Amino acid sequence: MQVRTGTVCSGAADIYYEDMGDPADPAVLLITGLGAQLLLWRTGFCDKLVDQGLRVIRYDNRDVGLSSKLHGQRAGGSQPVKMVRSFLGMASDAVYTLEDMANDAIAVLDHLQIERSHVVGASMGGMIAQILAARHAVRVPTLGILFSSNNQPFLPPPGPQQLIAVIKGPAPDSPREVIVENAVRVSKIIGSPRYPTPPDRVRAETIEAYERSHYPVGIARHFDAIMGSGSLLRYDRQITAPTVVIHGKADKLMRPSGGRAIARAIPNARLVLYEGMGHNLPEQLWDDIIGELKTTFAEGG
């Protein structure tokens, strides 16, 4: 399948994107999570969407992949204090916020001259998607949110083991082998217990991502962006697009309470929970998840 690639300027960042499928087909924009490159949306998953008659756009968030890196920029303030404020739904200082990252998504759509696009976001990408759907209701006919949260006050926090695994990786200059083995370890901690990814596949995908762009420093600024936006309840209440919220019951990084909170806050949102699914997109569930997304896409006309 032909993949059209490009870069678009969005404020202080250049955003790299990939565009697949027939440009005349309805578009779906896929938004990735914290520290994740567009590779989160595996090519096989995208192919299945294209086979459903969709034009698929995936892109690298700022500070990751082939998009701009904001080298050396740091937000002030104590990280533990920011985490407490986040638990209370309060915003903190950040180099950029989720709102800025939602602007990046709109810049991609504007560049491709796409007036309306289904939007699907995973984890932090689901948070960006909520802002996008609230601020640009005319342009987002439907919304899909996978293993995410709205960061409303007093939600159960991530499991300590899972959170530490994500934010406390090896030193940035560690050998590739150390980075790869850490990824295998993290996959076991945050992944889907009923649908484990074979370690050899995790290693291969990690090497692919490492050779494409290794920039772990961006994870800290992504984490700050989440805390910099605070509770997203104010956005959820503005969303009018048909919405499906998909979450794994075994997700200990972004607990199911986060998905339930989104589904309660967005009018008429539909909640789909999968037994044994953690904080990833297991291939065994691709067809089921795409089926749920298609059902929602159809509601948007």
Short mmCIF file of C-alpha atoms in Angstrom, two decimals:
data_model
loop_
_atom_site.label_atom_id
_atom_site.label_comp_id
_atom_site.label_asym_id
_atom_site.label_seq_id
_atom_site.Cartn_x
_atom_site.Cartn_y
_atom_site.Cartn_z
CA MET A 1 0.00 0.00 0.00
CA GLN A 2 1.30 3.44 -0.91
CA VAL A 3 2.08 5.67 2.07
CA ARG A 4 2.17 9.43 1.53
CA THR A 5 4.45 11.21 4.01
CA GLY A 6 5.15 14.79 4.91
CA THR A 7 5.85 17.35 7.61
CA VAL A 8 3.69 20.26 8.66
CA CYS A 9 4.62 23.27 10.80
CA SER A 10 2.56 23.73 13.97
CA GLY A 11 3.74 26.65 16.04
CA ALA A 12 7.16 25.77 17.41
CA ALA A 13 7.06 22.19 16.12
CA ASP A 14 7.28 20.35 12.81
CA ILE A 15 4.94 17.37 12.82
CA TYR A 16 5.70 14.28 10.72
CA TYR A 17 2.72 12.34 9.36
CA GLU A 18 1.86 9.33 7.21
CA ASP A 19 -1.28 9.23 5.05
CA MET A 20 -2.65 5.90 3.78
CA GLY A 21 -5.59 4.79 1.68
CA ASP A 22 -7.73 6.53 -0.93
CA PRO A 23 -7.81 10.32 -0.35
CA ALA A 24 -11.47 10.25 -1.43
CA ASP A 25 -12.43 7.92 1.45
CA PRO A 26 -13.58 9.16 4.89
CA ALA A 27 -10.58 10.06 7.01
CA VAL A 28 -9.60 8.74 10.43
CA LEU A 29 -6.86 10.47 12.42
CA LEU A 30 -4.92 8.24 14.85
CA ILE A 31 -3.27 9.96 17.83
CA THR A 32 -0.57 8.21 19.89
CA GLY A 33 0.19 8.23 23.59
CA LEU A 34 2.94 9.33 25.94
CA GLY A 35 6.37 8.84 24.40
CA ALA A 36 4.93 6.63 21.65
CA GLN A 37 5.83 7.03 18.01
CA LEU A 38 3.23 6.60 15.27
CA LEU A 39 4.40 2.98 15.25
CA LEU A 40 1.98 2.43 18.13
CA TRP A 41 -0.60 2.11 15.36
CA ARG A 42 0.95 -0.94 13.72
CA THR A 43 0.84 -1.05 9.93
CA GLY A 44 -1.33 -4.18 10.06
CA PHE A 45 -3.90 -2.32 12.17
CA CYS A 46 -3.88 0.60 9.74
CA ASP A 47 -4.22 -1.79 6.78
CA LYS A 48 -7.37 -3.23 8.33
CA LEU A 49 -8.86 0.25 8.61
CA VAL A 50 -7.94 1.04 4.99
CA ASP A 51 -9.58 -2.24 3.95
CA GLN A 52 -12.76 -0.91 5.58
CA GLY A 53 -12.77 1.99 3.11
CA LEU A 54 -11.04 4.56 5.29
CA ARG A 55 -8.23 7.01 4.69
CA VAL A 56 -5.86 6.62 7.65
CA ILE A 57 -3.55 9.33 8.97
CA ARG A 58 -1.08 8.65 11.76
CA TYR A 59 1.55 11.08 13.01
CA ASP A 60 4.33 11.56 15.53
CA ASN A 61 3.48 13.90 18.39
CA ARG A 62 5.96 16.68 19.04
CA ASP A 63 9.03 15.51 20.97
CA VAL A 64 8.88 11.98 19.56
CA GLY A 65 9.64 10.06 16.37
CA LEU A 66 10.42 12.18 13.32
CA SER A 67 8.66 15.29 14.63
CA SER A 68 10.49 18.22 16.27
CA LYS A 69 12.30 17.79 19.56
CA LEU A 70 12.20 20.69 22.00
CA HIS A 71 15.76 20.13 23.19
CA GLY A 72 16.67 21.59 26.56
CA GLN A 73 13.28 23.08 27.38
CA ARG A 74 12.11 22.35 30.91
CA ALA A 75 9.14 23.36 33.01
CA GLY A 76 9.71 24.60 36.53
CA GLY A 77 8.24 23.21 39.70
CA SER A 78 8.47 20.04 41.76
CA GLN A 79 7.38 16.83 40.06
CA PRO A 80 5.78 15.35 43.22
CA VAL A 81 3.82 18.60 43.72
CA LYS A 82 2.65 18.48 40.10
CA MET A 83 1.48 14.90 40.56
CA VAL A 84 -0.56 15.88 43.63
CA ARG A 85 -2.06 18.79 41.72
CA SER A 86 -2.91 16.42 38.86
CA PHE A 87 -4.68 14.07 41.28
CA LEU A 88 -6.77 17.08 42.32
CA GLY A 89 -7.52 17.94 38.68
CA MET A 90 -5.38 21.08 38.80
CA ALA A 91 -3.04 22.28 36.06
CA SER A 92 0.71 22.87 36.51
CA ASP A 93 3.47 24.62 34.59
CA ALA A 94 4.56 22.86 31.40
CA VAL A 95 6.64 23.62 28.31
CA TYR A 96 3.49 22.83 26.31
CA THR A 97 0.07 21.41 27.12
CA LEU A 98 -2.33 18.88 25.65
CA GLU A 99 -4.11 21.85 24.07
CA ASP A 100 -0.93 22.66 22.12
CA MET A 101 -0.74 19.03 21.03
CA ALA A 102 -4.36 19.17 19.87
CA ASN A 103 -3.35 22.15 17.75
CA ASP A 104 -0.70 19.91 16.15
CA ALA A 105 -3.45 17.47 15.14
CA ILE A 106 -5.49 20.26 13.56
CA ALA A 107 -2.39 21.46 11.71
CA VAL A 108 -2.04 18.00 10.14
CA LEU A 109 -5.69 18.01 9.03
CA ASP A 110 -5.42 21.56 7.71
CA HIS A 111 -2.29 20.69 5.75
CA LEU A 112 -4.03 17.70 4.17
CA GLN A 113 -7.13 19.84 3.50
CA ILE A 114 -9.32 17.44 5.46
CA GLU A 115 -12.40 19.27 6.71
CA ARG A 116 -13.83 16.37 8.74
CA SER A 117 -12.12 13.32 10.20
CA HIS A 118 -13.02 10.56 12.62
CA VAL A 119 -10.56 10.82 15.51
CA VAL A 120 -9.13 7.91 17.52
CA GLY A 121 -6.69 8.48 20.38
CA ALA A 122 -4.90 6.03 22.66
CA SER A 123 -3.76 6.81 26.23
CA MET A 124 -2.43 10.41 26.18
CA GLY A 125 -3.66 10.49 22.58
CA GLY A 126 -7.16 9.89 23.94
CA MET A 127 -6.77 13.01 26.08
CA ILE A 128 -5.67 15.03 23.06
CA ALA A 129 -8.64 13.62 21.15
CA GLN A 130 -11.07 14.80 23.84
CA ILE A 131 -9.77 18.37 23.51
CA LEU A 132 -9.89 18.13 19.72
CA ALA A 133 -13.51 16.95 19.68
CA ALA A 134 -14.59 19.69 22.11
CA ARG A 135 -12.79 22.56 20.43
CA HIS A 136 -13.46 21.51 16.83
CA ALA A 137 -16.85 19.81 16.97
CA VAL A 138 -17.65 20.58 13.32
CA ARG A 139 -14.52 18.78 12.19
CA VAL A 140 -14.81 15.65 14.37
CA PRO A 141 -17.87 13.59 13.34
CA THR A 142 -17.02 10.72 15.72
CA LEU A 143 -14.58 9.98 18.50
CA GLY A 144 -12.81 6.80 19.65
CA ILE A 145 -10.87 6.82 22.94
CA LEU A 146 -8.70 3.85 23.89
CA PHE A 147 -7.26 3.14 27.37
CA SER A 148 -7.29 6.79 28.42
CA SER A 149 -8.63 9.13 31.12
CA ASN A 150 -10.03 12.62 31.55
CA ASN A 151 -7.86 13.29 34.62
CA GLN A 152 -10.81 14.45 36.67
CA PRO A 153 -10.15 14.95 40.39
CA PHE A 154 -9.70 11.97 42.70
CA LEU A 155 -9.49 9.22 40.10
CA PRO A 156 -7.50 6.20 41.32
CA PRO A 157 -3.83 6.80 40.43
CA PRO A 158 -1.79 4.50 38.21
CA GLY A 159 -0.34 1.39 39.79
CA PRO A 160 3.08 2.37 41.22
CA GLN A 161 4.89 -0.48 39.45
CA GLN A 162 3.30 0.43 36.12
CA LEU A 163 3.97 4.17 36.47
CA ILE A 164 7.59 3.70 37.48
CA ALA A 165 8.12 1.26 34.60
CA VAL A 166 6.96 3.91 32.11
CA ILE A 167 8.68 7.03 33.47
CA LYS A 168 11.88 5.53 34.94
CA GLY A 169 13.63 3.83 32.05
CA PRO A 170 17.36 3.29 31.46
CA ALA A 171 19.68 6.26 31.02
CA PRO A 172 19.20 7.90 27.60
CA ASP A 173 22.72 6.89 26.52
CA SER A 174 22.28 3.23 27.50
CA PRO A 175 23.28 0.60 24.90
CA ARG A 176 20.54 -0.51 22.55
CA GLU A 177 20.45 -3.96 24.14
CA VAL A 178 19.60 -2.41 27.53
CA ILE A 179 16.83 -0.31 25.99
CA VAL A 180 15.39 -3.35 24.23
CA GLU A 181 15.39 -5.60 27.29
CA ASN A 182 13.77 -2.84 29.34
CA ALA A 183 10.99 -2.63 26.72
CA VAL A 184 10.37 -6.37 27.09
CA ARG A 185 10.14 -5.93 30.86
CA VAL A 186 7.76 -2.95 30.57
CA SER A 187 5.57 -4.84 28.08
CA LYS A 188 5.04 -7.57 30.69
CA ILE A 189 4.18 -5.01 33.37
CA ILE A 190 1.68 -2.83 31.46
CA GLY A 191 0.54 -5.16 28.66
CA SER A 192 -2.44 -7.46 28.35
CA PRO A 193 -2.16 -10.58 30.55
CA ARG A 194 -4.69 -12.50 28.46
CA TYR A 195 -2.99 -11.47 25.20
CA PRO A 196 0.76 -11.33 25.88
CA THR A 197 2.98 -10.09 23.09
CA PRO A 198 5.80 -12.55 22.36
CA PRO A 199 9.13 -11.16 23.64
CA ASP A 200 10.73 -11.58 20.22
CA ARG A 201 8.08 -9.33 18.70
CA VAL A 202 8.56 -6.74 21.44
CA ARG A 203 12.29 -6.80 20.77
CA ALA A 204 11.81 -6.39 17.01
CA GLU A 205 9.36 -3.52 17.43
CA THR A 206 11.61 -1.82 19.98
CA ILE A 207 14.61 -2.04 17.65
CA GLU A 208 12.48 -0.58 14.85
CA ALA A 209 11.46 2.34 17.08
CA TYR A 210 15.01 2.80 18.44
CA GLU A 211 16.55 3.01 14.98
CA ARG A 212 13.81 5.35 13.77
CA SER A 213 14.21 7.78 16.67
CA HIS A 214 15.47 7.24 20.21
CA TYR A 215 14.53 10.28 22.32
CA PRO A 216 13.39 9.29 25.82
CA VAL A 217 13.76 12.87 27.08
CA GLY A 218 10.50 13.68 25.29
CA ILE A 219 8.59 11.41 27.68
CA ALA A 220 9.13 13.86 30.55
CA ARG A 221 7.71 16.77 28.57
CA HIS A 222 4.75 14.63 27.47
CA PHE A 223 4.13 13.78 31.13
CA ASP A 224 4.31 17.49 31.98
CA ALA A 225 1.85 18.25 29.16
CA ILE A 226 -0.71 15.95 30.80
CA MET A 227 -0.23 17.64 34.14
CA GLY A 228 -0.17 21.03 32.44
CA SER A 229 -3.77 20.65 31.26
CA GLY A 230 -5.39 19.37 34.44
CA SER A 231 -8.89 17.89 34.41
CA LEU A 232 -10.52 17.49 31.00
CA LEU A 233 -14.06 17.41 32.33
CA ARG A 234 -14.71 20.88 30.91
CA TYR A 235 -13.98 19.50 27.44
CA ASP A 236 -15.94 16.27 27.82
CA ARG A 237 -19.11 18.18 28.61
CA GLN A 238 -18.79 20.05 25.31
CA ILE A 239 -18.38 16.97 23.10
CA THR A 240 -21.32 16.23 20.81
CA ALA A 241 -19.74 13.61 18.54
CA PRO A 242 -20.82 9.97 18.88
CA THR A 243 -18.14 8.48 21.09
CA VAL A 244 -16.91 5.00 21.96
CA VAL A 245 -14.60 4.54 24.95
CA ILE A 246 -12.60 1.30 24.82
CA HIS A 247 -10.64 0.09 27.83
CA GLY A 248 -9.04 -3.04 29.21
CA LYS A 249 -10.21 -4.36 32.55
CA ALA A 250 -6.62 -5.44 33.32
CA ASP A 251 -5.10 -2.00 32.67
CA LYS A 252 -3.21 -0.94 35.80
CA LEU A 253 -1.39 2.00 34.22
CA MET A 254 -4.54 3.83 33.11
CA ARG A 255 -7.11 2.13 35.27
CA PRO A 256 -10.60 1.30 33.90
CA SER A 257 -11.95 4.04 36.17
CA GLY A 258 -10.41 6.50 33.72
CA GLY A 259 -12.40 5.08 30.81
CA ARG A 260 -15.56 4.96 32.90
CA ALA A 261 -15.07 8.62 33.89
CA ILE A 262 -14.82 9.65 30.24
CA ALA A 263 -17.90 7.65 29.27
CA ARG A 264 -19.91 9.23 32.10
CA ALA A 265 -18.81 12.75 31.22
CA ILE A 266 -19.38 12.68 27.44
CA PRO A 267 -23.09 12.74 26.59
CA ASN A 268 -24.30 9.38 25.22
CA ALA A 269 -20.80 7.89 25.06
CA ARG A 270 -20.62 4.10 24.75
CA LEU A 271 -18.23 2.15 27.00
CA VAL A 272 -16.64 -1.13 25.85
CA LEU A 273 -14.50 -3.08 28.34
CA TYR A 274 -12.32 -6.08 27.45
CA GLU A 275 -11.36 -8.78 29.91
CA GLY A 276 -7.62 -9.40 30.10
CA MET A 277 -6.66 -6.30 28.09
CA GLY A 278 -4.01 -4.03 29.57
CA HIS A 279 -2.41 -0.81 28.39
CA ASN A 280 -1.73 -1.78 24.81
CA LEU A 281 -3.44 -2.76 21.57
CA PRO A 282 -3.16 -6.57 21.36
CA GLU A 283 -3.36 -7.93 17.83
CA GLN A 284 -5.86 -10.58 18.95
CA LEU A 285 -8.37 -7.79 19.60
CA TRP A 286 -7.77 -5.69 16.47
CA ASP A 287 -10.84 -6.98 14.63
CA ASP A 288 -13.07 -6.48 17.68
CA ILE A 289 -11.78 -2.97 18.32
CA ILE A 290 -12.08 -1.98 14.66
CA GLY A 291 -15.62 -3.35 14.68
CA GLU A 292 -16.48 -1.11 17.65
CA LEU A 293 -14.88 1.87 15.93
CA LYS A 294 -16.78 1.19 12.71
CA THR A 295 -20.07 1.08 14.59
CA THR A 296 -19.31 4.51 15.98
CA PHE A 297 -18.05 5.89 12.65
CA ALA A 298 -21.39 4.93 11.09
CA GLU A 299 -23.20 7.06 13.66
CA GLY A 300 -21.34 10.13 12.42
CA GLY A 301 -22.54 9.78 8.85
#
